Amino acid sequence: MESSLQVDVWRGGAQGAYRRYQVPRQDAQTVLDVVTWIQRRLDPTLAYRFACRVGMCGSCAMTVNGRARWSCRTHVAKVAQDNKLTIAPLAKLPIVRDLVTDMREFFDKWARAKGQFSPTATRHDDFARIAPASAARKEIDAAIECIGCGICYASCDVVAWNPAYLGPAALNRAWTLVNDSRDGDRAARLAAVAGDAGCHACHTQSTCTERCPKLLSPTASIAGLKRATARAVLKGDL
Amino acid sequence: MLWIAQRATAALLALCVAVHLATMIVAVRGGLTAAEILGRTRGSVGWAAFYGLFVLAVAVHAPIGLRTVAGEWLQWRGRGADACCAIIGVLLLALGWRAVAAVTV
């Protein structure tokens, strides 16, 4: 391919602006390739994050042509319109510089949703035995592969409307722990996700599920938390 | 615990609205006059209880939803918003029960 891409890249902080670059079009080119080419050949001051380049680490998410995507596994051929790309930092997070956002609030919300495992056993106990076919294990399997990229969070309208909302990723994490029979903090976790900022604030618009690059369904996890919190209330545990 | 109250009342409202709509359709298609309808509702403990419960469910459900709308659309949260929504709930309850009393007592 010999054509060139017209790429508008967000530069600066919240008050920044788009700057236009011309980047050669290549076969099997990803959005991360484009950003890297700009930094290495055109403008070494461009700031962006990446680590693994293969969809494992969750650090390279950015807004590409208006949608949050993982840039390392987004092929230009899939998203470029008329050989044009607009690349911005993830929405709903403070911009540090250029394509780098401050993810602190995103991960602080994981902590607020009690996303930490609370062990009940010690090193002297035997291994916990969890049947792979058990219902709880299947729920965990369906939600556990989150890489913490923040795409669901940046795509969620409720996050914009309700800044305290814990968001799809943190609630998805809480759901995996609610189903974990080894965890000892279930009641506190359900209490943490049952408030105004928790699972019941979700409008079930499912944008998180549509955009998740790992094809998870935070919507299903949040629905699970809604049922679990309701049951806990009925049992008098919440 | 507002969310569980809203969900519980939503379940109740689904039933109440269905009964209400069916009742209206039957009353209209049956050609009942207002006087005939009042004749059946006045003194009826059943209709008073049904619509009294219906109004109570509305008065609980609607303000909780409005509180969410105020927070998400107007960014209005806190005591002022809560108080305003609570007042709307009390008004709905008072006006609704007054209307129920007017046709059943």
PDB file of C-alpha atoms in Angstrom, chain A residues 161-163 194 196 200 203 229-230 233, chain B residues 1 3-4 7 67-68 71-72 75 77:
ATOM      1  CA  TRP A 161     -23.830  11.386  34.638  1.00  0.00           C
ATOM      2  CA  ASN A 162     -22.859  10.114  38.085  1.00  0.00           C
ATOM      3  CA  PRO A 163     -19.173  10.767  38.805  1.00  0.00           C
ATOM      4  CA  ALA A 194     -25.314  -1.548  46.709  1.00  0.00           C
ATOM      5  CA  ASP A 196     -26.067   5.135  44.888  1.00  0.00           C
ATOM      6  CA  HIS A 200     -28.174  -0.284  40.919  1.00  0.00           C
ATOM      7  CA  HIS A 203     -29.037   1.649  33.267  1.00  0.00           C
ATOM      8  CA  THR A 229     -27.714  -7.546  46.699  1.00  0.00           C
ATOM      9  CA  ALA A 230     -31.489  -7.988  46.469  1.00  0.00           C
ATOM     10  CA  VAL A 233     -31.546  -7.570  51.595  1.00  0.00           C
TER      11      VAL A 233
ATOM     12  CA  MET B   1     -32.101   0.828  50.525  1.00  0.00           C
ATOM     13  CA  TRP B   3     -33.219   0.858  45.244  1.00  0.00           C
ATOM     14  CA  ILE B   4     -34.972  -2.166  46.752  1.00  0.00           C
ATOM     15  CA  ARG B   7     -37.756  -2.360  42.554  1.00  0.00           C
ATOM     16  CA  ARG B  67     -34.001  11.671  42.620  1.00  0.00           C
ATOM     17  CA  THR B  68     -31.900   9.707  40.130  1.00  0.00           C
ATOM     18  CA  GLY B  71     -28.674  13.650  40.071  1.00  0.00           C
ATOM     19  CA  GLU B  72     -27.842  12.395  36.590  1.00  0.00           C
ATOM     20  CA  GLN B  75     -26.256  17.182  38.774  1.00  0.00           C
ATOM     21  CA  ARG B  77     -27.713  15.869  44.685  1.00  0.00           C
TER      22      ARG B  77
END
